[in-house]
């Protein structure tokens, strides 16, 4: 008989991966980083359309410049022990800041269209992880939504934890979004573990 795959098998929540001080260590880097408006990697060329799809600011980090990187990497690696995704040891790290109006509509982190935009040939995003760096009281709105099982009305959305230091991991082909921030600001660290292109 064929095994049934539950939607719960597609994602993992790790509570308190970092403590409050460790989260602050990352957020305090922001003024010293080269930030820029967030972009999307697809066929959109109209900037107004792009802004409607995603609004926010991002800055890129390297494993060497990311505080507490070993702790974060180990959580992703540990989860993959049960998933067996083929990885190549490369990680991309993005510090994201969402202020009022900031959002990211429903999307995937990897698709066939996006392969040509990857930094390295023969490498694509395999595991996506978002690490909550802001306190729940620092902002309103801004929920990270993970789209799960399909219903007659569409797909049900699961809200990721809003606890500071919590991390949400999932395969990069899964759809997700960030709801508009209506008050305050939200910081998160987004990590992609890379590997060879998905096999058919």
JSON list of C-alpha atoms in Angstrom, two decimals:
[
{"chain": "A", "resi": 1, "resn": "UNK", "atom": "CA", "xyz": [0.00, 0.00, 0.00]},
{"chain": "A", "resi": 2, "resn": "UNK", "atom": "CA", "xyz": [1.14, 3.56, -0.71]},
{"chain": "A", "resi": 3, "resn": "UNK", "atom": "CA", "xyz": [2.13, 5.61, 2.34]},
{"chain": "A", "resi": 4, "resn": "UNK", "atom": "CA", "xyz": [0.11, 8.75, 3.02]},
{"chain": "A", "resi": 5, "resn": "UNK", "atom": "CA", "xyz": [2.11, 11.95, 3.30]},
{"chain": "A", "resi": 6, "resn": "UNK", "atom": "CA", "xyz": [0.74, 14.41, 5.83]},
{"chain": "A", "resi": 7, "resn": "UNK", "atom": "CA", "xyz": [1.07, 18.17, 5.40]},
{"chain": "A", "resi": 8, "resn": "UNK", "atom": "CA", "xyz": [2.77, 18.10, 8.79]},
{"chain": "A", "resi": 9, "resn": "UNK", "atom": "CA", "xyz": [5.64, 16.22, 7.15]},
{"chain": "A", "resi": 10, "resn": "UNK", "atom": "CA", "xyz": [6.37, 19.19, 4.90]},
{"chain": "A", "resi": 11, "resn": "UNK", "atom": "CA", "xyz": [7.43, 21.67, 7.55]},
{"chain": "A", "resi": 12, "resn": "UNK", "atom": "CA", "xyz": [9.13, 21.86, 10.93]},
{"chain": "A", "resi": 13, "resn": "UNK", "atom": "CA", "xyz": [8.84, 24.37, 13.74]},
{"chain": "A", "resi": 14, "resn": "UNK", "atom": "CA", "xyz": [11.80, 24.78, 16.09]},
{"chain": "A", "resi": 15, "resn": "UNK", "atom": "CA", "xyz": [11.00, 26.90, 19.13]},
{"chain": "A", "resi": 16, "resn": "UNK", "atom": "CA", "xyz": [13.60, 29.23, 20.64]},
{"chain": "A", "resi": 17, "resn": "UNK", "atom": "CA", "xyz": [16.44, 28.41, 18.28]},
{"chain": "A", "resi": 18, "resn": "UNK", "atom": "CA", "xyz": [17.97, 31.71, 19.43]},
{"chain": "A", "resi": 19, "resn": "UNK", "atom": "CA", "xyz": [17.40, 33.56, 22.68]},
{"chain": "A", "resi": 20, "resn": "UNK", "atom": "CA", "xyz": [16.50, 37.24, 22.96]},
{"chain": "A", "resi": 21, "resn": "UNK", "atom": "CA", "xyz": [20.10, 38.46, 23.12]},
{"chain": "A", "resi": 22, "resn": "UNK", "atom": "CA", "xyz": [21.12, 36.34, 20.14]},
{"chain": "A", "resi": 23, "resn": "UNK", "atom": "CA", "xyz": [18.24, 37.73, 18.07]},
{"chain": "A", "resi": 24, "resn": "UNK", "atom": "CA", "xyz": [19.30, 41.25, 19.03]},
{"chain": "A", "resi": 25, "resn": "UNK", "atom": "CA", "xyz": [22.86, 40.50, 17.93]},
{"chain": "A", "resi": 26, "resn": "UNK", "atom": "CA", "xyz": [21.55, 39.94, 14.40]},
{"chain": "A", "resi": 27, "resn": "UNK", "atom": "CA", "xyz": [19.09, 42.85, 14.29]},
{"chain": "A", "resi": 28, "resn": "UNK", "atom": "CA", "xyz": [21.73, 45.34, 15.48]},
{"chain": "A", "resi": 29, "resn": "UNK", "atom": "CA", "xyz": [23.71, 44.60, 12.33]},
{"chain": "A", "resi": 30, "resn": "UNK", "atom": "CA", "xyz": [21.03, 46.29, 10.21]},
{"chain": "A", "resi": 31, "resn": "UNK", "atom": "CA", "xyz": [22.32, 49.92, 10.29]},
{"chain": "A", "resi": 32, "resn": "UNK", "atom": "CA", "xyz": [25.77, 48.69, 9.25]},
{"chain": "A", "resi": 33, "resn": "UNK", "atom": "CA", "xyz": [24.64, 46.58, 6.29]},
{"chain": "A", "resi": 34, "resn": "UNK", "atom": "CA", "xyz": [24.07, 47.53, 2.68]},
{"chain": "A", "resi": 35, "resn": "UNK", "atom": "CA", "xyz": [20.29, 47.24, 2.52]},
{"chain": "A", "resi": 36, "resn": "UNK", "atom": "CA", "xyz": [18.14, 47.62, -0.59]},
{"chain": "A", "resi": 37, "resn": "UNK", "atom": "CA", "xyz": [14.48, 47.31, -1.59]},
{"chain": "A", "resi": 38, "resn": "UNK", "atom": "CA", "xyz": [13.37, 43.69, -1.76]},
{"chain": "A", "resi": 39, "resn": "UNK", "atom": "CA", "xyz": [13.11, 42.22, -5.25]},
{"chain": "A", "resi": 40, "resn": "UNK", "atom": "CA", "xyz": [11.39, 39.24, -6.79]},
{"chain": "A", "resi": 41, "resn": "UNK", "atom": "CA", "xyz": [13.01, 36.78, -9.15]},
{"chain": "A", "resi": 42, "resn": "UNK", "atom": "CA", "xyz": [10.61, 36.03, -11.98]},
{"chain": "A", "resi": 43, "resn": "UNK", "atom": "CA", "xyz": [9.49, 37.51, -15.28]},
{"chain": "A", "resi": 44, "resn": "UNK", "atom": "CA", "xyz": [8.06, 40.75, -13.83]},
{"chain": "A", "resi": 45, "resn": "UNK", "atom": "CA", "xyz": [9.73, 43.80, -15.33]},
{"chain": "A", "resi": 46, "resn": "UNK", "atom": "CA", "xyz": [7.28, 46.50, -14.29]},
{"chain": "A", "resi": 47, "resn": "UNK", "atom": "CA", "xyz": [8.49, 48.02, -11.00]},
{"chain": "A", "resi": 48, "resn": "UNK", "atom": "CA", "xyz": [4.99, 49.07, -9.93]},
{"chain": "A", "resi": 49, "resn": "UNK", "atom": "CA", "xyz": [3.84, 45.48, -10.30]},
{"chain": "A", "resi": 50, "resn": "UNK", "atom": "CA", "xyz": [6.89, 44.31, -8.38]},
{"chain": "A", "resi": 51, "resn": "UNK", "atom": "CA", "xyz": [6.18, 46.74, -5.51]},
{"chain": "A", "resi": 52, "resn": "UNK", "atom": "CA", "xyz": [2.59, 45.51, -5.35]},
{"chain": "A", "resi": 53, "resn": "UNK", "atom": "CA", "xyz": [3.87, 41.95, -5.03]},
{"chain": "A", "resi": 54, "resn": "UNK", "atom": "CA", "xyz": [6.63, 42.58, -2.49]},
{"chain": "A", "resi": 55, "resn": "UNK", "atom": "CA", "xyz": [7.53, 45.53, -0.29]},
{"chain": "A", "resi": 56, "resn": "UNK", "atom": "CA", "xyz": [10.34, 45.53, 2.22]},
{"chain": "A", "resi": 57, "resn": "UNK", "atom": "CA", "xyz": [14.07, 45.93, 2.62]},
{"chain": "A", "resi": 58, "resn": "UNK", "atom": "CA", "xyz": [16.72, 43.24, 2.64]},
{"chain": "A", "resi": 59, "resn": "UNK", "atom": "CA", "xyz": [20.43, 42.88, 3.28]},
{"chain": "A", "resi": 60, "resn": "UNK", "atom": "CA", "xyz": [22.57, 39.87, 2.49]},
{"chain": "A", "resi": 61, "resn": "UNK", "atom": "CA", "xyz": [24.82, 38.14, 4.99]},
{"chain": "A", "resi": 62, "resn": "UNK", "atom": "CA", "xyz": [27.44, 35.45, 4.66]},
{"chain": "A", "resi": 63, "resn": "UNK", "atom": "CA", "xyz": [27.80, 32.53, 7.08]},
{"chain": "A", "resi": 64, "resn": "UNK", "atom": "CA", "xyz": [30.96, 34.22, 8.37]},
{"chain": "A", "resi": 65, "resn": "UNK", "atom": "CA", "xyz": [29.17, 37.53, 9.06]},
{"chain": "A", "resi": 66, "resn": "UNK", "atom": "CA", "xyz": [26.01, 36.05, 10.57]},
{"chain": "A", "resi": 67, "resn": "UNK", "atom": "CA", "xyz": [26.05, 35.89, 14.39]},
{"chain": "A", "resi": 68, "resn": "UNK", "atom": "CA", "xyz": [25.24, 32.47, 15.84]},
{"chain": "A", "resi": 69, "resn": "UNK", "atom": "CA", "xyz": [25.38, 30.91, 12.38]},
{"chain": "A", "resi": 70, "resn": "UNK", "atom": "CA", "xyz": [26.52, 27.50, 13.61]},
{"chain": "A", "resi": 71, "resn": "UNK", "atom": "CA", "xyz": [23.44, 27.20, 15.82]},
{"chain": "A", "resi": 72, "resn": "UNK", "atom": "CA", "xyz": [21.12, 28.14, 12.93]},
{"chain": "A", "resi": 73, "resn": "UNK", "atom": "CA", "xyz": [22.86, 25.87, 10.42]},
{"chain": "A", "resi": 74, "resn": "UNK", "atom": "CA", "xyz": [22.80, 22.91, 12.79]},
{"chain": "A", "resi": 75, "resn": "UNK", "atom": "CA", "xyz": [19.00, 23.16, 13.19]},
{"chain": "A", "resi": 76, "resn": "UNK", "atom": "CA", "xyz": [18.53, 23.04, 9.42]},
{"chain": "A", "resi": 77, "resn": "UNK", "atom": "CA", "xyz": [20.98, 20.17, 9.06]},
{"chain": "A", "resi": 78, "resn": "UNK", "atom": "CA", "xyz": [19.31, 18.24, 11.87]},
{"chain": "A", "resi": 79, "resn": "UNK", "atom": "CA", "xyz": [15.87, 18.57, 10.25]},
{"chain": "A", "resi": 80, "resn": "UNK", "atom": "CA", "xyz": [17.27, 17.38, 6.94]},
{"chain": "A", "resi": 81, "resn": "UNK", "atom": "CA", "xyz": [18.46, 14.14, 8.52]},
{"chain": "A", "resi": 82, "resn": "UNK", "atom": "CA", "xyz": [14.86, 13.00, 8.27]},
{"chain": "A", "resi": 83, "resn": "UNK", "atom": "CA", "xyz": [14.17, 14.57, 4.85]},
{"chain": "A", "resi": 84, "resn": "UNK", "atom": "CA", "xyz": [17.28, 13.44, 2.94]},
{"chain": "A", "resi": 85, "resn": "UNK", "atom": "CA", "xyz": [17.35, 16.41, 0.58]},
{"chain": "A", "resi": 86, "resn": "UNK", "atom": "CA", "xyz": [20.60, 16.41, -1.36]},
{"chain": "A", "resi": 87, "resn": "UNK", "atom": "CA", "xyz": [22.49, 19.55, -0.33]},
{"chain": "A", "resi": 88, "resn": "UNK", "atom": "CA", "xyz": [25.85, 20.92, -1.43]},
{"chain": "A", "resi": 89, "resn": "UNK", "atom": "CA", "xyz": [26.85, 22.90, 1.67]},
{"chain": "A", "resi": 90, "resn": "UNK", "atom": "CA", "xyz": [25.97, 26.32, 0.21]},
{"chain": "A", "resi": 91, "resn": "UNK", "atom": "CA", "xyz": [23.65, 28.67, 2.11]},
{"chain": "A", "resi": 92, "resn": "UNK", "atom": "CA", "xyz": [22.15, 32.06, 1.23]},
{"chain": "A", "resi": 93, "resn": "UNK", "atom": "CA", "xyz": [21.23, 34.33, 4.15]},
{"chain": "A", "resi": 94, "resn": "UNK", "atom": "CA", "xyz": [19.01, 37.40, 3.98]},
{"chain": "A", "resi": 95, "resn": "UNK", "atom": "CA", "xyz": [18.09, 39.78, 6.79]},
{"chain": "A", "resi": 96, "resn": "UNK", "atom": "CA", "xyz": [14.64, 41.21, 6.00]},
{"chain": "A", "resi": 97, "resn": "UNK", "atom": "CA", "xyz": [12.93, 44.28, 7.43]},
{"chain": "A", "resi": 98, "resn": "UNK", "atom": "CA", "xyz": [9.21, 44.89, 6.97]},
{"chain": "A", "resi": 99, "resn": "UNK", "atom": "CA", "xyz": [7.71, 48.23, 8.04]},
{"chain": "A", "resi": 100, "resn": "UNK", "atom": "CA", "xyz": [4.10, 49.43, 7.62]},
{"chain": "A", "resi": 101, "resn": "UNK", "atom": "CA", "xyz": [2.85, 48.22, 4.26]},
{"chain": "A", "resi": 102, "resn": "UNK", "atom": "CA", "xyz": [5.63, 45.66, 3.94]},
{"chain": "A", "resi": 103, "resn": "UNK", "atom": "CA", "xyz": [4.48, 42.35, 2.48]},
{"chain": "A", "resi": 104, "resn": "UNK", "atom": "CA", "xyz": [5.33, 39.46, 0.19]},
{"chain": "A", "resi": 105, "resn": "UNK", "atom": "CA", "xyz": [2.46, 37.87, -1.71]},
{"chain": "A", "resi": 106, "resn": "UNK", "atom": "CA", "xyz": [2.05, 34.13, -2.12]},
{"chain": "A", "resi": 107, "resn": "UNK", "atom": "CA", "xyz": [5.09, 32.64, -3.88]},
{"chain": "A", "resi": 108, "resn": "UNK", "atom": "CA", "xyz": [7.63, 29.82, -4.01]},
{"chain": "A", "resi": 109, "resn": "UNK", "atom": "CA", "xyz": [11.34, 30.25, -3.38]},
{"chain": "A", "resi": 110, "resn": "UNK", "atom": "CA", "xyz": [12.26, 28.09, -6.35]},
{"chain": "A", "resi": 111, "resn": "UNK", "atom": "CA", "xyz": [10.64, 27.25, -9.66]},
{"chain": "A", "resi": 112, "resn": "UNK", "atom": "CA", "xyz": [11.86, 26.38, -13.14]},
{"chain": "A", "resi": 113, "resn": "UNK", "atom": "CA", "xyz": [11.71, 30.09, -14.08]},
{"chain": "A", "resi": 114, "resn": "UNK", "atom": "CA", "xyz": [14.00, 30.98, -11.20]},
{"chain": "A", "resi": 115, "resn": "UNK", "atom": "CA", "xyz": [16.78, 28.48, -11.87]},
{"chain": "A", "resi": 116, "resn": "UNK", "atom": "CA", "xyz": [18.49, 30.86, -14.29]},
{"chain": "A", "resi": 117, "resn": "UNK", "atom": "CA", "xyz": [18.68, 33.45, -11.50]},
{"chain": "A", "resi": 118, "resn": "UNK", "atom": "CA", "xyz": [20.57, 31.28, -9.02]},
{"chain": "A", "resi": 119, "resn": "UNK", "atom": "CA", "xyz": [24.04, 32.54, -8.22]},
{"chain": "A", "resi": 120, "resn": "UNK", "atom": "CA", "xyz": [25.76, 29.27, -9.10]},
{"chain": "A", "resi": 121, "resn": "UNK", "atom": "CA", "xyz": [25.12, 26.87, -12.00]},
{"chain": "A", "resi": 122, "resn": "UNK", "atom": "CA", "xyz": [23.79, 23.48, -10.93]},
{"chain": "A", "resi": 123, "resn": "UNK", "atom": "CA", "xyz": [22.60, 24.83, -7.59]},
{"chain": "A", "resi": 124, "resn": "UNK", "atom": "CA", "xyz": [19.13, 25.78, -6.42]},
{"chain": "A", "resi": 125, "resn": "UNK", "atom": "CA", "xyz": [17.25, 26.40, -3.21]},
{"chain": "A", "resi": 126, "resn": "UNK", "atom": "CA", "xyz": [16.20, 23.16, -1.52]},
{"chain": "A", "resi": 127, "resn": "UNK", "atom": "CA", "xyz": [15.27, 24.11, 2.07]},
{"chain": "A", "resi": 128, "resn": "UNK", "atom": "CA", "xyz": [13.84, 27.47, 3.13]},
{"chain": "A", "resi": 129, "resn": "UNK", "atom": "CA", "xyz": [13.89, 28.67, 6.72]},
{"chain": "A", "resi": 130, "resn": "UNK", "atom": "CA", "xyz": [12.60, 31.84, 8.34]},
{"chain": "A", "resi": 131, "resn": "UNK", "atom": "CA", "xyz": [13.82, 32.85, 11.79]},
{"chain": "A", "resi": 132, "resn": "UNK", "atom": "CA", "xyz": [11.69, 35.30, 13.75]},
{"chain": "A", "resi": 133, "resn": "UNK", "atom": "CA", "xyz": [13.86, 38.10, 15.18]},
{"chain": "A", "resi": 134, "resn": "UNK", "atom": "CA", "xyz": [11.23, 40.60, 16.38]},
{"chain": "A", "resi": 135, "resn": "UNK", "atom": "CA", "xyz": [9.06, 40.44, 19.46]},
{"chain": "A", "resi": 136, "resn": "UNK", "atom": "CA", "xyz": [5.40, 39.77, 18.74]},
{"chain": "A", "resi": 137, "resn": "UNK", "atom": "CA", "xyz": [4.53, 43.09, 20.43]},
{"chain": "A", "resi": 138, "resn": "UNK", "atom": "CA", "xyz": [6.80, 45.10, 18.11]},
{"chain": "A", "resi": 139, "resn": "UNK", "atom": "CA", "xyz": [4.45, 44.91, 15.14]},
{"chain": "A", "resi": 140, "resn": "UNK", "atom": "CA", "xyz": [0.93, 44.09, 13.97]},
{"chain": "A", "resi": 141, "resn": "UNK", "atom": "CA", "xyz": [0.03, 42.10, 10.87]},
{"chain": "A", "resi": 142, "resn": "UNK", "atom": "CA", "xyz": [3.06, 40.63, 9.13]},
{"chain": "A", "resi": 143, "resn": "UNK", "atom": "CA", "xyz": [2.09, 36.99, 9.66]},
{"chain": "A", "resi": 144, "resn": "UNK", "atom": "CA", "xyz": [4.18, 34.44, 7.79]},
{"chain": "A", "resi": 145, "resn": "UNK", "atom": "CA", "xyz": [1.69, 32.08, 6.10]},
{"chain": "A", "resi": 146, "resn": "UNK", "atom": "CA", "xyz": [2.46, 28.57, 4.87]},
{"chain": "A", "resi": 147, "resn": "UNK", "atom": "CA", "xyz": [-0.11, 27.16, 2.44]},
{"chain": "A", "resi": 148, "resn": "UNK", "atom": "CA", "xyz": [-1.04, 23.62, 3.27]},
{"chain": "A", "resi": 149, "resn": "UNK", "atom": "CA", "xyz": [-3.78, 21.25, 2.18]},
{"chain": "A", "resi": 150, "resn": "UNK", "atom": "CA", "xyz": [-6.20, 22.19, -0.58]},
{"chain": "A", "resi": 151, "resn": "UNK", "atom": "CA", "xyz": [-9.89, 22.68, 0.10]},
{"chain": "A", "resi": 152, "resn": "UNK", "atom": "CA", "xyz": [-12.85, 23.52, -2.15]},
{"chain": "A", "resi": 153, "resn": "UNK", "atom": "CA", "xyz": [-12.27, 27.20, -1.32]},
{"chain": "A", "resi": 154, "resn": "UNK", "atom": "CA", "xyz": [-8.54, 27.03, -2.01]},
{"chain": "A", "resi": 155, "resn": "UNK", "atom": "CA", "xyz": [-5.55, 26.24, 0.17]},
{"chain": "A", "resi": 156, "resn": "UNK", "atom": "CA", "xyz": [-5.60, 26.47, 3.94]},
{"chain": "A", "resi": 157, "resn": "UNK", "atom": "CA", "xyz": [-2.93, 28.72, 5.40]},
{"chain": "A", "resi": 158, "resn": "UNK", "atom": "CA", "xyz": [-0.91, 27.88, 8.48]},
{"chain": "A", "resi": 159, "resn": "UNK", "atom": "CA", "xyz": [0.49, 30.83, 10.46]},
{"chain": "A", "resi": 160, "resn": "UNK", "atom": "CA", "xyz": [4.10, 30.35, 11.50]},
{"chain": "A", "resi": 161, "resn": "UNK", "atom": "CA", "xyz": [5.01, 31.06, 15.14]},
{"chain": "A", "resi": 162, "resn": "UNK", "atom": "CA", "xyz": [5.60, 34.70, 16.06]},
{"chain": "A", "resi": 163, "resn": "UNK", "atom": "CA", "xyz": [7.82, 33.96, 19.04]},
{"chain": "A", "resi": 164, "resn": "UNK", "atom": "CA", "xyz": [11.20, 35.67, 19.00]},
{"chain": "A", "resi": 165, "resn": "UNK", "atom": "CA", "xyz": [13.85, 33.10, 18.10]},
{"chain": "A", "resi": 166, "resn": "UNK", "atom": "CA", "xyz": [11.43, 30.58, 16.57]},
{"chain": "A", "resi": 167, "resn": "UNK", "atom": "CA", "xyz": [12.32, 29.06, 13.20]},
{"chain": "A", "resi": 168, "resn": "UNK", "atom": "CA", "xyz": [10.04, 27.62, 10.50]},
{"chain": "A", "resi": 169, "resn": "UNK", "atom": "CA", "xyz": [11.57, 25.25, 7.91]},
{"chain": "A", "resi": 170, "resn": "UNK", "atom": "CA", "xyz": [10.08, 23.80, 4.72]},
{"chain": "A", "resi": 171, "resn": "UNK", "atom": "CA", "xyz": [10.99, 22.67, 1.18]},
{"chain": "A", "resi": 172, "resn": "UNK", "atom": "CA", "xyz": [11.63, 25.65, -1.06]},
{"chain": "A", "resi": 173, "resn": "UNK", "atom": "CA", "xyz": [8.97, 24.58, -3.57]},
{"chain": "A", "resi": 174, "resn": "UNK", "atom": "CA", "xyz": [6.16, 25.12, -1.03]},
{"chain": "A", "resi": 175, "resn": "UNK", "atom": "CA", "xyz": [4.02, 28.25, -1.30]},
{"chain": "A", "resi": 176, "resn": "UNK", "atom": "CA", "xyz": [4.14, 30.88, 1.44]},
{"chain": "A", "resi": 177, "resn": "UNK", "atom": "CA", "xyz": [3.60, 34.60, 1.98]},
{"chain": "A", "resi": 178, "resn": "UNK", "atom": "CA", "xyz": [4.05, 37.49, 4.41]},
{"chain": "A", "resi": 179, "resn": "UNK", "atom": "CA", "xyz": [0.89, 39.41, 5.27]},
{"chain": "A", "resi": 180, "resn": "UNK", "atom": "CA", "xyz": [1.08, 43.24, 5.19]},
{"chain": "A", "resi": 181, "resn": "UNK", "atom": "CA", "xyz": [2.51, 44.84, 8.32]},
{"chain": "A", "resi": 182, "resn": "UNK", "atom": "CA", "xyz": [0.00, 47.34, 9.72]},
{"chain": "A", "resi": 183, "resn": "UNK", "atom": "CA", "xyz": [2.02, 48.73, 12.64]},
{"chain": "A", "resi": 184, "resn": "UNK", "atom": "CA", "xyz": [5.64, 48.72, 13.79]},
{"chain": "A", "resi": 185, "resn": "UNK", "atom": "CA", "xyz": [8.42, 46.74, 12.11]},
{"chain": "A", "resi": 186, "resn": "UNK", "atom": "CA", "xyz": [9.27, 43.06, 11.73]},
{"chain": "A", "resi": 187, "resn": "UNK", "atom": "CA", "xyz": [12.76, 41.63, 11.30]},
{"chain": "A", "resi": 188, "resn": "UNK", "atom": "CA", "xyz": [13.37, 38.09, 10.15]},
{"chain": "A", "resi": 189, "resn": "UNK", "atom": "CA", "xyz": [16.32, 36.07, 8.96]},
{"chain": "A", "resi": 190, "resn": "UNK", "atom": "CA", "xyz": [15.68, 34.02, 5.84]},
{"chain": "A", "resi": 191, "resn": "UNK", "atom": "CA", "xyz": [17.99, 31.12, 5.04]},
{"chain": "A", "resi": 192, "resn": "UNK", "atom": "CA", "xyz": [18.15, 28.91, 1.96]},
{"chain": "A", "resi": 193, "resn": "UNK", "atom": "CA", "xyz": [20.07, 25.64, 1.96]},
{"chain": "A", "resi": 194, "resn": "UNK", "atom": "CA", "xyz": [21.11, 24.83, -1.59]},
{"chain": "A", "resi": 195, "resn": "UNK", "atom": "CA", "xyz": [21.77, 21.70, -3.58]},
{"chain": "A", "resi": 196, "resn": "UNK", "atom": "CA", "xyz": [21.58, 20.18, -7.06]},
{"chain": "A", "resi": 197, "resn": "UNK", "atom": "CA", "xyz": [18.44, 20.87, -9.09]},
{"chain": "A", "resi": 198, "resn": "UNK", "atom": "CA", "xyz": [15.40, 18.85, -8.08]},
{"chain": "A", "resi": 199, "resn": "UNK", "atom": "CA", "xyz": [14.99, 15.61, -10.01]},
{"chain": "A", "resi": 200, "resn": "UNK", "atom": "CA", "xyz": [11.76, 14.92, -11.89]}
]
